CSV table of C-alpha atoms and ligand atoms in Angstrom, one decimal:
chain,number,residue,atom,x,y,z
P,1,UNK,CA,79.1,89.0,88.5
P,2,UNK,CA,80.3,92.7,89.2
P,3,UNK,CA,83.7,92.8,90.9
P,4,UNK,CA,84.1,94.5,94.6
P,5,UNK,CA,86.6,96.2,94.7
P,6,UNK,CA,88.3,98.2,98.0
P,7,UNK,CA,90.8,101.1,98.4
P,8,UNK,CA,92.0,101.7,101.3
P,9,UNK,CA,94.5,104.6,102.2
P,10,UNK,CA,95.8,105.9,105.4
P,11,UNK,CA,94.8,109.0,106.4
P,12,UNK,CA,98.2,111.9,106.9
P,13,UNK,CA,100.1,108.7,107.1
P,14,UNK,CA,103.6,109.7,108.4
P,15,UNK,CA,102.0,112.3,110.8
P,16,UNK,CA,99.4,109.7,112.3
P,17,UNK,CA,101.9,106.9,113.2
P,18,UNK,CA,103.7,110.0,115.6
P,19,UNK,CA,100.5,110.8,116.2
P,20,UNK,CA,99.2,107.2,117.6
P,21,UNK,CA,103.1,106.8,119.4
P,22,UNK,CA,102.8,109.9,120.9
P,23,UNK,CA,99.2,111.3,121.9
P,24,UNK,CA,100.0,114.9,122.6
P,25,UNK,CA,100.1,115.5,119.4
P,26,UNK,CA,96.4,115.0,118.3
P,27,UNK,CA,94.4,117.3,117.0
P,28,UNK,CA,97.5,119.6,116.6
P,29,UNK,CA,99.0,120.7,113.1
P,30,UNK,CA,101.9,118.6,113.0
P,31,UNK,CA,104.2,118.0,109.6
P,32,UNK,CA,106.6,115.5,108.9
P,33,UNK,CA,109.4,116.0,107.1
P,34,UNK,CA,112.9,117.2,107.1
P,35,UNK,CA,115.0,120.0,109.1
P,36,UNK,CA,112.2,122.9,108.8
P,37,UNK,CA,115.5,125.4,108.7
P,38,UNK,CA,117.0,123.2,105.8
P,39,UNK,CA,115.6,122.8,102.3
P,40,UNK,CA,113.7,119.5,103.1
P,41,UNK,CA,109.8,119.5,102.0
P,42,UNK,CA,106.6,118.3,104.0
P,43,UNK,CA,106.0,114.5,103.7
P,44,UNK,CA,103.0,114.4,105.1
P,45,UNK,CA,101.2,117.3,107.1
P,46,UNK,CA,98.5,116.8,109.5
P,47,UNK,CA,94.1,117.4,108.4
P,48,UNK,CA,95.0,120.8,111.2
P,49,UNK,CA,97.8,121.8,109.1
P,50,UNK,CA,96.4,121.7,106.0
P,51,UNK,CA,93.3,124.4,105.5
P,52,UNK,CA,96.1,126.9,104.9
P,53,UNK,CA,97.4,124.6,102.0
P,54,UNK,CA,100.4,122.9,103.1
P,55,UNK,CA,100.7,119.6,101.2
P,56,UNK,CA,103.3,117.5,100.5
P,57,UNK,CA,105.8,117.9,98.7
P,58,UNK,CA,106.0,121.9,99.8
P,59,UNK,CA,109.3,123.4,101.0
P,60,UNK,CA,109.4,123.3,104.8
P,61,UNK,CA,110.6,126.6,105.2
P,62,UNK,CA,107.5,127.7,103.1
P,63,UNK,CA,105.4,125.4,105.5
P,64,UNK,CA,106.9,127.4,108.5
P,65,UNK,CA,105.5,130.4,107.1
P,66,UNK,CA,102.3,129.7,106.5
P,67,UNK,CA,101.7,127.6,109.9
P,68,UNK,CA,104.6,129.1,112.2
P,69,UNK,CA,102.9,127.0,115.2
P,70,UNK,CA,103.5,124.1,113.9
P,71,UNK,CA,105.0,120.7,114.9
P,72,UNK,CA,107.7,120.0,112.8
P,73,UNK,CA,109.3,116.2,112.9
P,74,UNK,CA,111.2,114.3,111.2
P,75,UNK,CA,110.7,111.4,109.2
P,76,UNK,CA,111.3,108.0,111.3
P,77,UNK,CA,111.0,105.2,108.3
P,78,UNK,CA,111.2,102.3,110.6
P,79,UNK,CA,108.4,103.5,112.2
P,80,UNK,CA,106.3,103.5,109.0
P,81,UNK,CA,107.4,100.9,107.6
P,82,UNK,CA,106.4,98.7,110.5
P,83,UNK,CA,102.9,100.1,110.4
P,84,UNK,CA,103.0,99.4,107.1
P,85,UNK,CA,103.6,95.7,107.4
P,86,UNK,CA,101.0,95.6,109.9
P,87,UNK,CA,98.5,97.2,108.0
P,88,UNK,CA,98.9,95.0,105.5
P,89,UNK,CA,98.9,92.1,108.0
P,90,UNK,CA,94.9,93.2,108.7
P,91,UNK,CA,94.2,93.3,105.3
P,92,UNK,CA,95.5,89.6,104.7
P,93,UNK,CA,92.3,88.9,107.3
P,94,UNK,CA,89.8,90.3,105.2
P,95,UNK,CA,90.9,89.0,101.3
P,96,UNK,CA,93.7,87.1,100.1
P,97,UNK,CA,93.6,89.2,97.0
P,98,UNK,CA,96.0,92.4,98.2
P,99,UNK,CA,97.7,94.7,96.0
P,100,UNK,CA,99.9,97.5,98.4
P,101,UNK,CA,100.8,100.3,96.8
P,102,UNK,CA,103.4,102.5,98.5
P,103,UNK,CA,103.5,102.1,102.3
P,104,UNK,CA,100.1,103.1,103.2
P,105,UNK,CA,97.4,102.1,100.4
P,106,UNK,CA,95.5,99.1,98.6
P,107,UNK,CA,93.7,97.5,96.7
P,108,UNK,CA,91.4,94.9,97.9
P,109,UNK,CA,89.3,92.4,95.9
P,110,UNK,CA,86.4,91.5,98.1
P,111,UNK,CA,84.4,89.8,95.5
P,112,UNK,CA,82.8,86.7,97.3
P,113,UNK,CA,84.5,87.3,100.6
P,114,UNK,CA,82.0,89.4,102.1
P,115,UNK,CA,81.0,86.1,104.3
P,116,UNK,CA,80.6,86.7,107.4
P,117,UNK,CA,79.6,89.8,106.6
P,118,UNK,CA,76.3,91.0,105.3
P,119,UNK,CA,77.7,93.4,102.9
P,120,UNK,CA,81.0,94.8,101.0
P,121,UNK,CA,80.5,98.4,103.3
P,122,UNK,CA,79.8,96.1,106.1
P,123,UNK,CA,83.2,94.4,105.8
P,124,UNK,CA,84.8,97.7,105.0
P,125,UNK,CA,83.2,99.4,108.2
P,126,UNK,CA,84.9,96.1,110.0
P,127,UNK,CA,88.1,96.3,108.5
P,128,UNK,CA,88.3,100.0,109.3
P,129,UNK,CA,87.9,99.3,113.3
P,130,UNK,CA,90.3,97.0,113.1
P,131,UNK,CA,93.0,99.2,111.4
P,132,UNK,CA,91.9,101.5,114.2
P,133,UNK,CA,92.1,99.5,117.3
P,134,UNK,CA,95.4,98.0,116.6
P,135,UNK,CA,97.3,100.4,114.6
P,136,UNK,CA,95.4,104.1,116.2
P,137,UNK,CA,95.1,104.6,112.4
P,138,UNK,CA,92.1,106.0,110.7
P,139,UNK,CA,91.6,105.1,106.8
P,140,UNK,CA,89.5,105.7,104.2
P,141,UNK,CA,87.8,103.5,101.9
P,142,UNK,CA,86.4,103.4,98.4
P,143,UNK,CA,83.9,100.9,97.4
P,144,UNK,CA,83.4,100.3,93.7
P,145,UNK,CA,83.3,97.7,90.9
P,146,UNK,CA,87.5,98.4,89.9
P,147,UNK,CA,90.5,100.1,90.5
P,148,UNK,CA,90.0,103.3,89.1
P,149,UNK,CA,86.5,104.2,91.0
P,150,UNK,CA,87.2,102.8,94.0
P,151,UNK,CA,90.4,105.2,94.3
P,152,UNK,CA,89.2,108.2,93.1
P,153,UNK,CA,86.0,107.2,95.9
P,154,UNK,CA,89.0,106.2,98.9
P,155,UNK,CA,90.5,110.2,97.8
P,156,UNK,CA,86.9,112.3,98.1
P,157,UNK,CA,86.1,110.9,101.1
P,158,UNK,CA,89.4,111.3,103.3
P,159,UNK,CA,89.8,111.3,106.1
P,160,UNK,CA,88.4,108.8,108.5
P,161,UNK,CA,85.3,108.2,105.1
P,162,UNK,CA,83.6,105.4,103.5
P,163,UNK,CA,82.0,105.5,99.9
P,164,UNK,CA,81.0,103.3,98.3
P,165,UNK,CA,80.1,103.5,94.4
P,166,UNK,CA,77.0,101.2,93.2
P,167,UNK,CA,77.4,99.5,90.7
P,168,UNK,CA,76.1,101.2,87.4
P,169,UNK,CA,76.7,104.2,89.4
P,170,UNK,CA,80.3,104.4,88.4
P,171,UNK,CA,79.6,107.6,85.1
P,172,UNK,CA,77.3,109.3,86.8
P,173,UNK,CA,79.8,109.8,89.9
P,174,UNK,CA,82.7,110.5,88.0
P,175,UNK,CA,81.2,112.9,85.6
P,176,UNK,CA,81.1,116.4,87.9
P,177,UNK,CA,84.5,115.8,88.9
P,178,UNK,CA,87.7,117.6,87.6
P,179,UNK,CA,89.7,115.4,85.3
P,180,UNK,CA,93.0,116.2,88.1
P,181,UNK,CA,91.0,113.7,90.1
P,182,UNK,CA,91.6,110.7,87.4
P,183,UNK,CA,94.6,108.7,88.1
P,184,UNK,CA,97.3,109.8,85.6
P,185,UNK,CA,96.3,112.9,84.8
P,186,UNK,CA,99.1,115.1,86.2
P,187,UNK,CA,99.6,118.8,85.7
P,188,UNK,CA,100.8,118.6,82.1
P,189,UNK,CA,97.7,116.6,80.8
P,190,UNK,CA,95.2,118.5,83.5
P,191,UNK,CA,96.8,121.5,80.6
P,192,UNK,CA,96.5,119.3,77.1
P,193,UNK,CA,92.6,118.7,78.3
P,194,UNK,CA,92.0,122.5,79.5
P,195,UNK,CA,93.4,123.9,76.0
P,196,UNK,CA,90.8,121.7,74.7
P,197,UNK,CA,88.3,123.0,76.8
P,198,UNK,CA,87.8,119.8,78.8
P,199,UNK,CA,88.1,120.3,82.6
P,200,UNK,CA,85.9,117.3,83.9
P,201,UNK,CA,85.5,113.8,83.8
P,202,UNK,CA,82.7,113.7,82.1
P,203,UNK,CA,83.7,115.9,79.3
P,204,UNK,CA,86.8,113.7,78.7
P,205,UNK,CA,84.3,110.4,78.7
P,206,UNK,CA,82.0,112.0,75.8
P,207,UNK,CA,85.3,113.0,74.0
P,208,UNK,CA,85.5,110.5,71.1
P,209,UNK,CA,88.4,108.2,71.5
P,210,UNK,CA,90.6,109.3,68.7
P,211,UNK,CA,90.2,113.2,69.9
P,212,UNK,CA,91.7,111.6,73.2
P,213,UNK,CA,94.4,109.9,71.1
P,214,UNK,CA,95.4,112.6,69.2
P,215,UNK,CA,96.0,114.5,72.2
P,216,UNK,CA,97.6,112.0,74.7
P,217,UNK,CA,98.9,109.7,72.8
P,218,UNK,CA,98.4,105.8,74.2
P,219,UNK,CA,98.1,106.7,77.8
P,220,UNK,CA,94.4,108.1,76.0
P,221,UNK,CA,93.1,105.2,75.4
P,222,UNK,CA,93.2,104.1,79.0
P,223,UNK,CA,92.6,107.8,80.9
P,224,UNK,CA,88.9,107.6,78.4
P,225,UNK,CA,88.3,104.2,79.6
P,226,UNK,CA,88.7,105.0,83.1
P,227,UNK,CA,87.1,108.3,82.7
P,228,UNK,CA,83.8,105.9,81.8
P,229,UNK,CA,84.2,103.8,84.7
P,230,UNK,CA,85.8,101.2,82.5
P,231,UNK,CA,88.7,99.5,84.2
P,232,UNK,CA,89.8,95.8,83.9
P,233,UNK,CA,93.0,96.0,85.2
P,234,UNK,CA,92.8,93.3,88.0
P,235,UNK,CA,94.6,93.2,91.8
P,236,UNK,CA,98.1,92.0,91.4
P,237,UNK,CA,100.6,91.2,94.1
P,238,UNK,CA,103.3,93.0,94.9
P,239,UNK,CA,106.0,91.5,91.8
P,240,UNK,CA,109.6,91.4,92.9
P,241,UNK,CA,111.5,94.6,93.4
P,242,UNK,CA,113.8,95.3,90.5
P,243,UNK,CA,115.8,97.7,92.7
P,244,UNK,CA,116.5,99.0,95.7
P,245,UNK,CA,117.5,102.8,96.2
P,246,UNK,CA,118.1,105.2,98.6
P,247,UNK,CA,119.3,109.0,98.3
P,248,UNK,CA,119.6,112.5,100.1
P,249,UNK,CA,119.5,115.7,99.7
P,250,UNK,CA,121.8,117.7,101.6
P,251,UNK,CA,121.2,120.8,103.9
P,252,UNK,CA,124.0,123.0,101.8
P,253,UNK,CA,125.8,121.9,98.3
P,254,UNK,CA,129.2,120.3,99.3
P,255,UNK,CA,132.2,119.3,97.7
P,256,UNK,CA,133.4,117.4,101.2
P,257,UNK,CA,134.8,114.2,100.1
P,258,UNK,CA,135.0,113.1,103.6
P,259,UNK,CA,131.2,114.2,104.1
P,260,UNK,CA,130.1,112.9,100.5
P,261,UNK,CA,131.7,109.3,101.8
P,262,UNK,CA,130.3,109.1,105.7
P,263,UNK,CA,126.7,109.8,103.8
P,264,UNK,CA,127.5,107.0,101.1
P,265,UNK,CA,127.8,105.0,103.8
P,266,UNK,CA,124.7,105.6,105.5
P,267,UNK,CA,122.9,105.0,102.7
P,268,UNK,CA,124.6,101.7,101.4
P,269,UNK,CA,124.5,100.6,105.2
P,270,UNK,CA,120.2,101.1,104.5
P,271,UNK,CA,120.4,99.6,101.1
P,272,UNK,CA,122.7,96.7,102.1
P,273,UNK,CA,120.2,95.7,105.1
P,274,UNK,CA,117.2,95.8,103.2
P,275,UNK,CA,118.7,93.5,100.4
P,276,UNK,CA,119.6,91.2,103.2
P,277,UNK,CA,116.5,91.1,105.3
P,278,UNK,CA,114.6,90.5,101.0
P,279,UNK,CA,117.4,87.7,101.0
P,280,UNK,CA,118.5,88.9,97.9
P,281,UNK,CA,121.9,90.1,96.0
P,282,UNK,CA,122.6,92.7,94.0
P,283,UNK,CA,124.5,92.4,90.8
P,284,UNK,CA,124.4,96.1,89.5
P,285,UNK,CA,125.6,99.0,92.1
P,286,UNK,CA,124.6,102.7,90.8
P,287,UNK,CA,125.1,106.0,92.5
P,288,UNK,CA,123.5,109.2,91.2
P,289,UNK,CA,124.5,112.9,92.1
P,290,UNK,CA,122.4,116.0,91.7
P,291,UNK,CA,124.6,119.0,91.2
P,292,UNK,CA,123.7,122.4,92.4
P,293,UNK,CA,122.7,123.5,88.6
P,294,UNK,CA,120.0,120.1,89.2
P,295,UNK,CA,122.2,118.5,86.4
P,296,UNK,CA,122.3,114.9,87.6
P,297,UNK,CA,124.1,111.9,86.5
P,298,UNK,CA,124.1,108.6,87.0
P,299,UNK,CA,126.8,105.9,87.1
P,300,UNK,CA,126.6,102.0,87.3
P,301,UNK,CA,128.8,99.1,87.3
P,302,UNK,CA,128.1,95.4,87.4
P,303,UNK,CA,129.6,93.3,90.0
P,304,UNK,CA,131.9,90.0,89.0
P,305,UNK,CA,129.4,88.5,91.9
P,306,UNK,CA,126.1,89.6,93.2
P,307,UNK,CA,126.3,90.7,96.5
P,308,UNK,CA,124.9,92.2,99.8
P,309,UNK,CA,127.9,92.6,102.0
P,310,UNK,CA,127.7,96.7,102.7
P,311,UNK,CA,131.4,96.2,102.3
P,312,UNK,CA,131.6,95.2,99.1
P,313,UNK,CA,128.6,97.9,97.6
P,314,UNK,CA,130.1,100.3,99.4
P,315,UNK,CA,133.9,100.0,97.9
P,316,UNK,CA,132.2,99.8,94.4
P,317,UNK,CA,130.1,102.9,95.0
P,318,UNK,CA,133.2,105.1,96.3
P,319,UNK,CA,135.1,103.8,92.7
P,320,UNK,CA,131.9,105.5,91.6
P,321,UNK,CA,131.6,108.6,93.0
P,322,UNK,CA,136.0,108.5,92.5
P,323,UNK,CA,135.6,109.0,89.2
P,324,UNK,CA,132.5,111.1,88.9
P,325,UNK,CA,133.9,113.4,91.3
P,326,UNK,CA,137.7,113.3,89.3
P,327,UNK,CA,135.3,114.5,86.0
P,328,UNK,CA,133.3,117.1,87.4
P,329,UNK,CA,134.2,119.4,90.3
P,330,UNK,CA,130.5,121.3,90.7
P,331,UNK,CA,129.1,121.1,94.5
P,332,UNK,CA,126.6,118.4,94.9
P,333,UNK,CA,123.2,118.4,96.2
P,334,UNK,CA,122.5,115.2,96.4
P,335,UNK,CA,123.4,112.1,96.2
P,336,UNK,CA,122.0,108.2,96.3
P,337,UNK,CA,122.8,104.7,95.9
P,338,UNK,CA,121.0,102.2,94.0
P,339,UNK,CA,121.4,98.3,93.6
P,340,UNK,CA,119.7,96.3,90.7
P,341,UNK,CA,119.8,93.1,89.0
P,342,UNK,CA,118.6,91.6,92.4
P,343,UNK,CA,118.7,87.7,92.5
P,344,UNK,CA,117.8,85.4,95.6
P,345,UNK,CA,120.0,83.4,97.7
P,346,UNK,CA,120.0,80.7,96.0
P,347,UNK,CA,121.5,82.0,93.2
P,348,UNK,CA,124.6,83.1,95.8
P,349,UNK,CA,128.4,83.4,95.8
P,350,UNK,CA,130.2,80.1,96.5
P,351,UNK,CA,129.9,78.8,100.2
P,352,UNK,CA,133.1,79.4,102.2
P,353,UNK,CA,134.1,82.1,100.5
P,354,UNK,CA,136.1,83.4,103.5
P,355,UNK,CA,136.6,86.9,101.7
P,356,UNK,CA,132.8,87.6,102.0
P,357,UNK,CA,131.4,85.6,104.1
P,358,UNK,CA,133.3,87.6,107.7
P,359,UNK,CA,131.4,90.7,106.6
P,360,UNK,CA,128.3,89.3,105.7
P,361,UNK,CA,128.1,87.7,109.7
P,362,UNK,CA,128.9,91.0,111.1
P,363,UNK,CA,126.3,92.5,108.7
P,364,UNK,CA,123.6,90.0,109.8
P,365,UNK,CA,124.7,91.4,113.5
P,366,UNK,CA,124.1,94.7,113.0
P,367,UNK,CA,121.0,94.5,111.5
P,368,UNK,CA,119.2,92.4,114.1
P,369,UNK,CA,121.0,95.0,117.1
P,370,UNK,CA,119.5,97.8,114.6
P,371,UNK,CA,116.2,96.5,114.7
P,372,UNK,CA,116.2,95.7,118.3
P,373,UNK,CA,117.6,99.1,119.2
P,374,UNK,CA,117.0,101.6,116.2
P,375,UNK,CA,119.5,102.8,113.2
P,376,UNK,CA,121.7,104.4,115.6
P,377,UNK,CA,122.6,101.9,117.6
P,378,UNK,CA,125.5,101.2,116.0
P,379,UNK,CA,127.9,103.3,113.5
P,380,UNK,CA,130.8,102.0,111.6
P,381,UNK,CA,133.7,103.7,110.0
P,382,UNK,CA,133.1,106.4,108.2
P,383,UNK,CA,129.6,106.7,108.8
P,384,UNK,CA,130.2,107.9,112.0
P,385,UNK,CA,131.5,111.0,111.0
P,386,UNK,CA,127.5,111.7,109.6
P,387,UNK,CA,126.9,113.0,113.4
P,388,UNK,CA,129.5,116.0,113.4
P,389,UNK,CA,128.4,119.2,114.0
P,390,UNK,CA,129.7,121.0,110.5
P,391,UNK,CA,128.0,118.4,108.7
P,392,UNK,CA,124.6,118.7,109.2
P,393,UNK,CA,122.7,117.0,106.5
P,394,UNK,CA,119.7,116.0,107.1
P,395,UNK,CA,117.2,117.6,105.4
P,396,UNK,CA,115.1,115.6,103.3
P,397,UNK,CA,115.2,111.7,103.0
P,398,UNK,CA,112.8,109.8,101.2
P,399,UNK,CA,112.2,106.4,102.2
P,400,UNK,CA,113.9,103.8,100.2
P,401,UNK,CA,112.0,103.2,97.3
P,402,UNK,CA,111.5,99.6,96.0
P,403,UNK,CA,110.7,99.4,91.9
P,404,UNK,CA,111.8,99.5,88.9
P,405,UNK,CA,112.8,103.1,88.8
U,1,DCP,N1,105.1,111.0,101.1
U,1,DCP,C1,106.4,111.6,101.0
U,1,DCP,N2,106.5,112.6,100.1
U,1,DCP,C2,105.5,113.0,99.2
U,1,DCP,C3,104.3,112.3,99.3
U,1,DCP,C4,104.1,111.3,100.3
U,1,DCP,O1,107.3,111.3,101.7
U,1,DCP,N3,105.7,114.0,98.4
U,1,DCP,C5,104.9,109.9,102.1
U,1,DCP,C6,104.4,110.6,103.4
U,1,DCP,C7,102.9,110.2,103.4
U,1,DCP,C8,102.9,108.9,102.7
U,1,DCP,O2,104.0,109.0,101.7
U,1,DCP,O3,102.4,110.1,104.8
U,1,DCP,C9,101.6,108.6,102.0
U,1,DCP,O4,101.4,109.6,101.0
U,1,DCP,P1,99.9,110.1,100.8
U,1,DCP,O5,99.9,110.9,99.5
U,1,DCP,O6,98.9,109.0,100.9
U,1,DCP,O7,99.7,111.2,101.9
U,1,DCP,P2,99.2,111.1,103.4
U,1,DCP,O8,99.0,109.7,103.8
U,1,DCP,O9,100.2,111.9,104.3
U,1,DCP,O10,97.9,112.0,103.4
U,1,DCP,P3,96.4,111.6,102.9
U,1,DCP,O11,95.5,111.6,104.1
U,1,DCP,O12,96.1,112.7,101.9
U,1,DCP,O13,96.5,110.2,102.3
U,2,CA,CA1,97.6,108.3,102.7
């Protein structure tokens, strides 16, 4: 029996969660993203902001230029990343079979769950109200037999669409499109294909395999088989995260040491409370530093014991950036924390360990007065001194980013 296979994808995702908290700013061009003055870039930008080719990943300032009435906001992560959880709360109602990707897309294997429905675009027409009505979020959906076409279907018919690929159907719907629309195919082998004169999908399916090869290497084998409508790759669920990271870019290169330490702070504070609320602890503590040349090293150290006390992973991260700064004296542009070699509680440090376990209990508090408040409600230390007026940094800030990276 043919699979039936959904993805579903938010539609401006950042921008519509301010959107649906804040109504005014329907229908308006509004971008998310860092200080627009700074050297942030768009995260997301609004379906009003975008005929005159803002996209993500653009300089702000640039975006300013082109769309000078604009709304420019920044990024709230909390905020997304609790419509994230809810959306795929919803989803959970309509398959057990989820596979997120990112914070705001899906797969979803249907196949056999389309009771009580009477059809898979049925079901996805239901599922889309509901995303609707309780999030204020619009999605779009692909329909197909796998992954592959049921993605590329979710991209063509944003926003707010529904399109759904027959099965048998899957070639002769790829074949007019350009091969940028295949996932993998980034800018380097869009280039590799065009030199050989291949610029859609269908030329790269009638390619013979080894031509592919010869070009691509491996990642061939698997851009022809998807360019046929061949996937087999089935949903998986989300496997443990290998890491957990967090990093900035500041506003101007600095060599403040007092500045470099109230941001480390920040950001071990974010790591530190996501390890806890995943009830995991780190062994390995990393911190990475992007000079103003864009050189940018990295630097890791294994803990005796795994931990999650900010405390701790934040003394081992200053040792770090210590030394790193002691080597090299060039202004930095950015800088970020990461934590790997993640292993649950019940793997923990010795109970009553009276060194760690003081911090840990003030940790706890802090988080649950964070979440019932917001980030700022509280500010220890050093990362107080993030506020000031001379250091502004804020200017772009990714949302932590769980993987293997
Ligand atoms: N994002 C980001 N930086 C990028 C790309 C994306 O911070 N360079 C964040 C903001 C987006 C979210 O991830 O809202 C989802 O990314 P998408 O690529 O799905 O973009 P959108 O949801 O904003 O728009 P679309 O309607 O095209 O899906
Ligand atoms: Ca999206």
């Amino acid at each position: 029996m043919a699979r039936c296979i959904l993805h579903i994808d938010l539609d401006a995702f950042f921008v519509s969660v301010e959107q649906a908290l804040n109504p005014e700013l329907k229908g308006k061009p509004v971008i998310v993203g860092g200080d627009p003055q700074g050297r942030g870039v768009v995260a997301s930008a609004s379906y009003e902001a975008r005929p005159v080719g803002i996209h993500a990943g653009m300089p702000l300032s640039r975006a300013r230029r082109l769309c000078p009435q604009a709304i420019f906001l920044r990024a709230n992560f909390s905020r997304y990343r609790d419509a994230s959880y809810r959306f795929v709360k919803i989803l959970g109602d309509f398959s057990p079979y989820i596979e997120p990707l990112g914070l705001d897309e899906a797969y979803l294997d249907v196949t056999g769950c389309e009771e009580p429905y009477e059809s898979p675009h049925q079901l996805a027409l239901v599922l889309k109200a509901r995303v609707y009505q309780e999030l204020k979020l619009t999605a779009s959906v692909g329909i197909a037999t796998c992954k592959v076409v049921a993605k590329i279907a979710s991209d063509l018919c944003k926003p707010d669409g529904l399109l759904e690929i027959a099965p048998g159907e899957e070639q002769a719907f790829l074949n007019p499109l350009p091969v940028a629309k295949l996932p993998g195919v980034g800018k380097k082998t869009e280039q590799s294909l065009g030199e050989m004169g291949i610029t859609t999908i269908g030329e790269l399916a009638s390619l013979p395999l080894h031509i592919v090869r010869r070009s691509l290497g491996m990642p061939g084998t698997a851009l022809h088989s998807y360019a046929r409508g061949i996937d087999t790759r089935k949903i998986e669920a989300p496997g443990e995260a290998k890491s957990i990271s967090q990093e900035l870019t500041f506003a101007r290169d600095t060599l403040n040491r007092n500045f470099l330490e109230a941001n480390l702070h920040n950001l071990c504070q974010e790591v530190c409370r996501e390890l806890r609320s995943q009830n995991k602890r780190a062994k390995c503590v990393a911190i990475r530093l992007r000079y103003a040349d864009f050189r940018t090293i990295t630097r890791q150290v294994t803990l005796k014991e795994a931990s999650h006390v900010t405390r701790v992973i934040l003394a081992t991260a200053q040792q770090l950036l210590t030394k790193a700064m002691a080597q090299q004296e060039k202004p930095i542009r950015l800088i970020g924390i990461r934590v790997s070699g993640l292993v649950g509680e019940e793997k923990q440090v010795p109970l009553f360990n009276s060194a760690t376990e003081k911090p840990e209990h003030l940790d706890r508090a802090m988080d649950t007065i964070r979440r019932k408040y917001g980030p700022t409600a509280i500010r220890t230390g050093n990362s107080m001194s993030r506020d000031s007026s001379q250091m502004s940094p804020w200017a772009e800030e990714r949302f932590l980013i769980f993987g293997s990276q």
